[in-house]
XYZ file of C-alpha atoms in Angstrom:
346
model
C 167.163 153.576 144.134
C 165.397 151.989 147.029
C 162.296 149.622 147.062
C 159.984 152.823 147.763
C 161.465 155.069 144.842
C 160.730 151.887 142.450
C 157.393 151.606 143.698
C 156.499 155.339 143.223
C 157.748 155.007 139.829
C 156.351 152.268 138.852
C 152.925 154.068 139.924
C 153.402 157.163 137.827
C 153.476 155.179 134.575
C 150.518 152.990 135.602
C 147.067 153.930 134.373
C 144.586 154.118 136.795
C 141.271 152.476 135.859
C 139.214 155.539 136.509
C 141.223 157.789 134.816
C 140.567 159.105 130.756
C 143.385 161.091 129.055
C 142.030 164.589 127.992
C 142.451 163.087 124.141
C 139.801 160.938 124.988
C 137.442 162.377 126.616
C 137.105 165.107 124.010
C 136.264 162.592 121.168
C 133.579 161.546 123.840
C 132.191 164.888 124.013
C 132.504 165.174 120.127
C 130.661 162.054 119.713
C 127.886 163.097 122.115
C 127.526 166.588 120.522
C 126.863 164.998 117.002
C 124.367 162.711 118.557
C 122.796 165.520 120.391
C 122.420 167.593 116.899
C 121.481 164.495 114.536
C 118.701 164.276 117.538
C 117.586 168.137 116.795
C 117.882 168.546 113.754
C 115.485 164.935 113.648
C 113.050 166.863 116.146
C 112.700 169.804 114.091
C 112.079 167.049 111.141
C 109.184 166.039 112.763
C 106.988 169.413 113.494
C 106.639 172.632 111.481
C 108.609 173.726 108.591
C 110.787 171.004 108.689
C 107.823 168.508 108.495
C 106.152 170.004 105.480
C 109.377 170.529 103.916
C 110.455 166.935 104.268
C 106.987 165.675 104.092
C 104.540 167.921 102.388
C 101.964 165.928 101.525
C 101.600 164.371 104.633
C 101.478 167.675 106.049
C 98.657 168.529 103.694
C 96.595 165.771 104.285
C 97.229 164.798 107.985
C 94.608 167.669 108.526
C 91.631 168.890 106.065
C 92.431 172.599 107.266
C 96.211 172.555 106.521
C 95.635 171.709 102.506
C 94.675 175.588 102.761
C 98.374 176.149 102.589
C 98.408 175.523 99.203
C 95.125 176.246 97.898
C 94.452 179.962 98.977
C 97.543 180.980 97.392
C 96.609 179.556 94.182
C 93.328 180.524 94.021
C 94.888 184.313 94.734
C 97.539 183.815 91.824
C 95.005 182.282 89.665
C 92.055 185.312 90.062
C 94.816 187.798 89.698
C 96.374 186.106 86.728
C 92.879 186.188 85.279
C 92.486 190.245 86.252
C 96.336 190.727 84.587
C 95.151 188.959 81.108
C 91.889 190.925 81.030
C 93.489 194.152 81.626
C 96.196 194.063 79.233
C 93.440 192.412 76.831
C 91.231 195.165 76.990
C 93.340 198.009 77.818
C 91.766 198.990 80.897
C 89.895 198.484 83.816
C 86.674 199.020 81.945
C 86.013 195.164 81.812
C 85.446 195.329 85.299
C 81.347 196.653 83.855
C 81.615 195.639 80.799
C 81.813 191.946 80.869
C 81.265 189.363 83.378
C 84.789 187.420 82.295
C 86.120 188.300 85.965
C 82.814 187.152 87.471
C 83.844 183.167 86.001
C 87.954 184.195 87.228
C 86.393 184.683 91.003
C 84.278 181.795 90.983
C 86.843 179.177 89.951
C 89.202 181.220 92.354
C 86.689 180.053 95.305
C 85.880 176.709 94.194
C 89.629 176.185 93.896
C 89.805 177.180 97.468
C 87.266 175.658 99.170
C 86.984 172.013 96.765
C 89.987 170.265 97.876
C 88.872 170.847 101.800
C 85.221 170.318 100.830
C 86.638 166.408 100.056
C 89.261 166.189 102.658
C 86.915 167.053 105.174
C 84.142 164.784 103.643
C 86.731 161.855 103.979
C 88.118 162.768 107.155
C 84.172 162.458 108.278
C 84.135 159.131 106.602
C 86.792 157.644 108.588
C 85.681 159.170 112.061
C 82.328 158.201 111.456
C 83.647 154.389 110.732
C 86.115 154.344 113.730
C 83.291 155.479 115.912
C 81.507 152.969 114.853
C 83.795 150.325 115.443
C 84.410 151.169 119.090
C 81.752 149.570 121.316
C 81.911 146.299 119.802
C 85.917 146.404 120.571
C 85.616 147.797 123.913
C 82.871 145.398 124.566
C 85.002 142.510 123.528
C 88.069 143.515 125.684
C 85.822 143.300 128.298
C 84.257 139.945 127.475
C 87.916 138.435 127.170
C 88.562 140.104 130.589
C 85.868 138.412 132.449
C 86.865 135.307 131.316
C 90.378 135.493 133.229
C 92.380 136.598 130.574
C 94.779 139.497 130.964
C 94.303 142.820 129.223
C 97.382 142.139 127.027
C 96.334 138.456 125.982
C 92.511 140.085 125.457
C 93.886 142.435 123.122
C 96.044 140.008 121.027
C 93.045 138.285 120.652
C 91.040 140.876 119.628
C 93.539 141.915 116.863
C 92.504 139.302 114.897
C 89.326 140.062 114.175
C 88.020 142.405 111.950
C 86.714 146.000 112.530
C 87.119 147.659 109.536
C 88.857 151.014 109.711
C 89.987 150.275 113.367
C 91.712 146.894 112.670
C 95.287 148.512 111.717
C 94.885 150.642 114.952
C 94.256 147.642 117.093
C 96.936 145.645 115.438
C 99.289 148.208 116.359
C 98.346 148.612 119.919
C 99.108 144.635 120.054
C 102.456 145.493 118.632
C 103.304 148.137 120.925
C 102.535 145.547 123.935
C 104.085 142.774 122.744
C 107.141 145.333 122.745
C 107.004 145.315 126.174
C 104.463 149.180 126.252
C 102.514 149.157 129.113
C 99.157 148.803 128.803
C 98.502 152.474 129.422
C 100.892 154.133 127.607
C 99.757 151.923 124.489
C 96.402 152.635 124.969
C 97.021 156.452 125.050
C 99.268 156.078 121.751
C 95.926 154.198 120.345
C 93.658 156.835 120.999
C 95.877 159.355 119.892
C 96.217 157.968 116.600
C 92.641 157.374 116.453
C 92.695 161.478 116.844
C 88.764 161.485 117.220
C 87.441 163.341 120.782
C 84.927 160.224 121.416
C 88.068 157.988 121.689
C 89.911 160.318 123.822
C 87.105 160.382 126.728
C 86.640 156.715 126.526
C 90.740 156.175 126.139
C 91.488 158.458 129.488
C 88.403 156.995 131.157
C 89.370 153.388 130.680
C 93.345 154.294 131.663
C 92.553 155.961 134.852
C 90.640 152.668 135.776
C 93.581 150.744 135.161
C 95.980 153.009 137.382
C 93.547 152.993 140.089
C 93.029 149.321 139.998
C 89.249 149.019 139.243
C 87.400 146.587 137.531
C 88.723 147.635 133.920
C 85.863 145.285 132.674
C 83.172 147.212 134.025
C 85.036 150.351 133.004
C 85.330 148.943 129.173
C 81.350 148.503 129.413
C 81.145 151.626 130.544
C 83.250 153.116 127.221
C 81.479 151.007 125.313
C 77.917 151.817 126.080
C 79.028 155.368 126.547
C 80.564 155.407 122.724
C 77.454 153.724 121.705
C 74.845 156.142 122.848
C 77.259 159.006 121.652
C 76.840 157.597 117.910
C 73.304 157.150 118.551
C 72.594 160.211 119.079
C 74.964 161.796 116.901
C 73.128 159.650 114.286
C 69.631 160.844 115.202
C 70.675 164.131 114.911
C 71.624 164.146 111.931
C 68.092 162.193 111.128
C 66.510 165.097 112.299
C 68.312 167.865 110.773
C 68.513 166.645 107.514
C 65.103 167.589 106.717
C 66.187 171.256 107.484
C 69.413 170.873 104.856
C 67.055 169.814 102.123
C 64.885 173.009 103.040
C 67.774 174.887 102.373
C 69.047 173.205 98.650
C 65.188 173.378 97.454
C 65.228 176.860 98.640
C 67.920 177.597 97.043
C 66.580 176.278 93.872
C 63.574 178.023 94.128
C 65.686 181.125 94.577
C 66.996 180.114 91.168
C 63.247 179.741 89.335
C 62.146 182.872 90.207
C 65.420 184.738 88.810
C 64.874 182.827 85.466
C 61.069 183.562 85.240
C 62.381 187.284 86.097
C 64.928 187.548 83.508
C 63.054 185.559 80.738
C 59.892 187.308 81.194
C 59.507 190.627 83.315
C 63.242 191.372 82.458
C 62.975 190.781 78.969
C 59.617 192.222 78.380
C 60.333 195.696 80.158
C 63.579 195.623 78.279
C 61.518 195.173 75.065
C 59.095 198.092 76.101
C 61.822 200.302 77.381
C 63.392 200.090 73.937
C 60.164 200.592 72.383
C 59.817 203.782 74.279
C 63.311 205.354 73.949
C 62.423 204.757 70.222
C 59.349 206.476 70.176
C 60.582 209.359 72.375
C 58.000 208.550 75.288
C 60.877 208.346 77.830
C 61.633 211.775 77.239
C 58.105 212.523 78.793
C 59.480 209.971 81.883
C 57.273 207.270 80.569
C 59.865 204.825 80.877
C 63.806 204.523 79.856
C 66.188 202.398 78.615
C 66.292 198.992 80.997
C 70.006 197.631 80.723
C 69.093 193.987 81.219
C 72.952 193.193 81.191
C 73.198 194.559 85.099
C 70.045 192.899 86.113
C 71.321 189.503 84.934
C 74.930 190.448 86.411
C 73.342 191.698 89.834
C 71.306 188.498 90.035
C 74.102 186.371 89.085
C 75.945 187.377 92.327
C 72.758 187.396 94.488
C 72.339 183.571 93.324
C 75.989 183.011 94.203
C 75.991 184.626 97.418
C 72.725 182.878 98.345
C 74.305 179.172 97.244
C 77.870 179.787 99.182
C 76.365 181.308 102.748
C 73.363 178.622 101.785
C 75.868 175.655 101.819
C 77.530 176.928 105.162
C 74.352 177.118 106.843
C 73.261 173.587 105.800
C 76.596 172.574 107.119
C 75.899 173.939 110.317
C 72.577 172.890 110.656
C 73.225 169.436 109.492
C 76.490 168.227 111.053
C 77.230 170.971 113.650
C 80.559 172.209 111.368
C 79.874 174.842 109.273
C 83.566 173.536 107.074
C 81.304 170.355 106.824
C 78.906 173.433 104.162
C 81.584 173.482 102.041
C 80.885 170.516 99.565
C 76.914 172.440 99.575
C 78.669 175.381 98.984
C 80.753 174.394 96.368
C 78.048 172.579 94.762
C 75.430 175.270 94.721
C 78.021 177.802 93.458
C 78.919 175.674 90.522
C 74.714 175.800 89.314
C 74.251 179.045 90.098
C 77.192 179.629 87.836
C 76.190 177.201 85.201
C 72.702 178.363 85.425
C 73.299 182.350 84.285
C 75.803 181.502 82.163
C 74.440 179.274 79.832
C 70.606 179.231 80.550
C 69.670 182.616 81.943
């Protein structure tokens, strides 16, 4: 065997560097496909059925509208399971006229509904209210700590140690994100994403566009921050000046309510009285005047006075706060008397 032969030989048992035997390179591919599905199956974790699955309270909360999920369906089941009792109670569907029973199975039913969003939404309102609050004096601080030659990273660390109530956590966190090494930008759009309000998204997109164009970010935080300011203002003084119009609606509402009791404690009950009288007497034969069945009056007015205090409530909502959802808790409320009221007092 010459010197050449040895050499060739020599090369075919070698490994070259570059090379991977088919073995391996199919445990690669194994590897990467089990990453690539523990990655999907952690994406589909994170939105839709697989988030309220694995986190359903979250899901219920994260959102006043999504607790609707769960409460529609059980005030269905509940009003049915109310209309099964009564008609294997009574044998029938007679109860239907004959009692108002499914009248109090229809009100809970709603109230069991529309309660649980009434107070998310109320707290929801809360903290938007408090964040918006909170924004001008941060914004205007940023820029203070920019003017004095301080870098919008350092300004914010700063910043993150004060205290601005329901915003603090949020700032905190967009100092933790850029002492990750975030850019300033991308943080900032995180931050105003999480603040999820659409006051902080105008004033988040305004101020990042600055900073990409390379403007004077400090005049552009003034900017957000007088802008934000005046937006509150006059989201305050609205609400100032409607609220007279809400109150016109509850104390017409309970006005509503006077004038069916003096109805059914005195008209009602007298022509009741005389109609009775009559049919006694034999008058009504004559068409004097028949038998008054002050059981429907008091049922028809019951639902008028409900129907007034619901649609009542969504009005004020939409008169007061520009949300008709933000009725609800007037809605709820005025419901509740209205039901109280003929049931126990009328």
């Amino acid at each position: 065997m010459g010197f050449t032969d040895i050499f060739n030989q020599s090369g075919k048992d070698q490994k070259s560097p570059g090379t991977i035997r088919t073995p391996e390179l199919a445990s690669v591919e194994g590897e990467i496909n089990q990453i690539t599905a523990r990655l999907e199956q952690e994406r589909q974790s994170r939105e839709g059925i697989g988030k309220f699955l694995r986190h359903p309270l979250q899901v219920l909360t994260e959102r006043p509208e999504n607790i609707l999920i769960v409460c529609v369906p059980v005030a269905f089941l509940f009003f049915m399971g109310g209309f099964i009792f009564l008609f294997r109670s009574t044998g029938g569907i007679s109860f239907i006229f004959t009692t108002t029973t499914l009248d109090d199975f229809a009100v809970f039913a709603v109230l069991i509904a529309i309660v649980p969003l009434a107070l998310l939404d109320l707290k929801e309102q809360f903290r938007v209210k408090n964040l918006e609050n909170a924004l001008p004096n941060f914004f205007r601080d940023l820029a203070g700590m920019n003017d004095s030659g301080m870098t919008l990273p350092t300004a914010v660390h700063l910043v993150a140690a004060a205290e601005y109530g329901t915003l603090t956590p949020h700032i905190r966190k967009l100092d933790n994100e850029m002492s990750w090494g975030v850019g300033f930008v991308e943080a900032l759009y995180r931050f105003g994403k999480s603040l999820g309000t659409s006051l902080a998204d105008r004033s988040v997109d305004l101020i990042a566009k600055a900073s990409k164009a390379g403007g004077d970010v400090s005049e552009v935080l003034r900017a957000a921050a007088k802008d934000t300011f005046e937006v509150v203002n006059l989201q305050q003084e609205r609400s100032n000046s409607m609220l007279i119009y809400v109150i016109i609606v509850l104390v017409s509402f309970a006005v509503f309510l006077f004038v069916i009791a003096i109805l059914v404690s005195s008209f009602l009950t007298t022509m009741a009285t005389a109609g009775a009288a009559a049919s006694a007497s034999g008058a009504a034969a004559h068409g004097f005047m028949g038998k008054i069945d002050i059981f429907v009056y008091k049922r028809l007015f019951s639902h008028a006075a409900m129907l007034q205090g619901f649609f009542s409530g969504l009005v004020a909502g939409q008169m007061g706060e520009g949300r008709f959802i933000a009725g609800l808790k007037y809605s709820a409320l005025m419901l509740l008397i209205a039901w109280v009221t003929f049931r126990f007092f009328i």
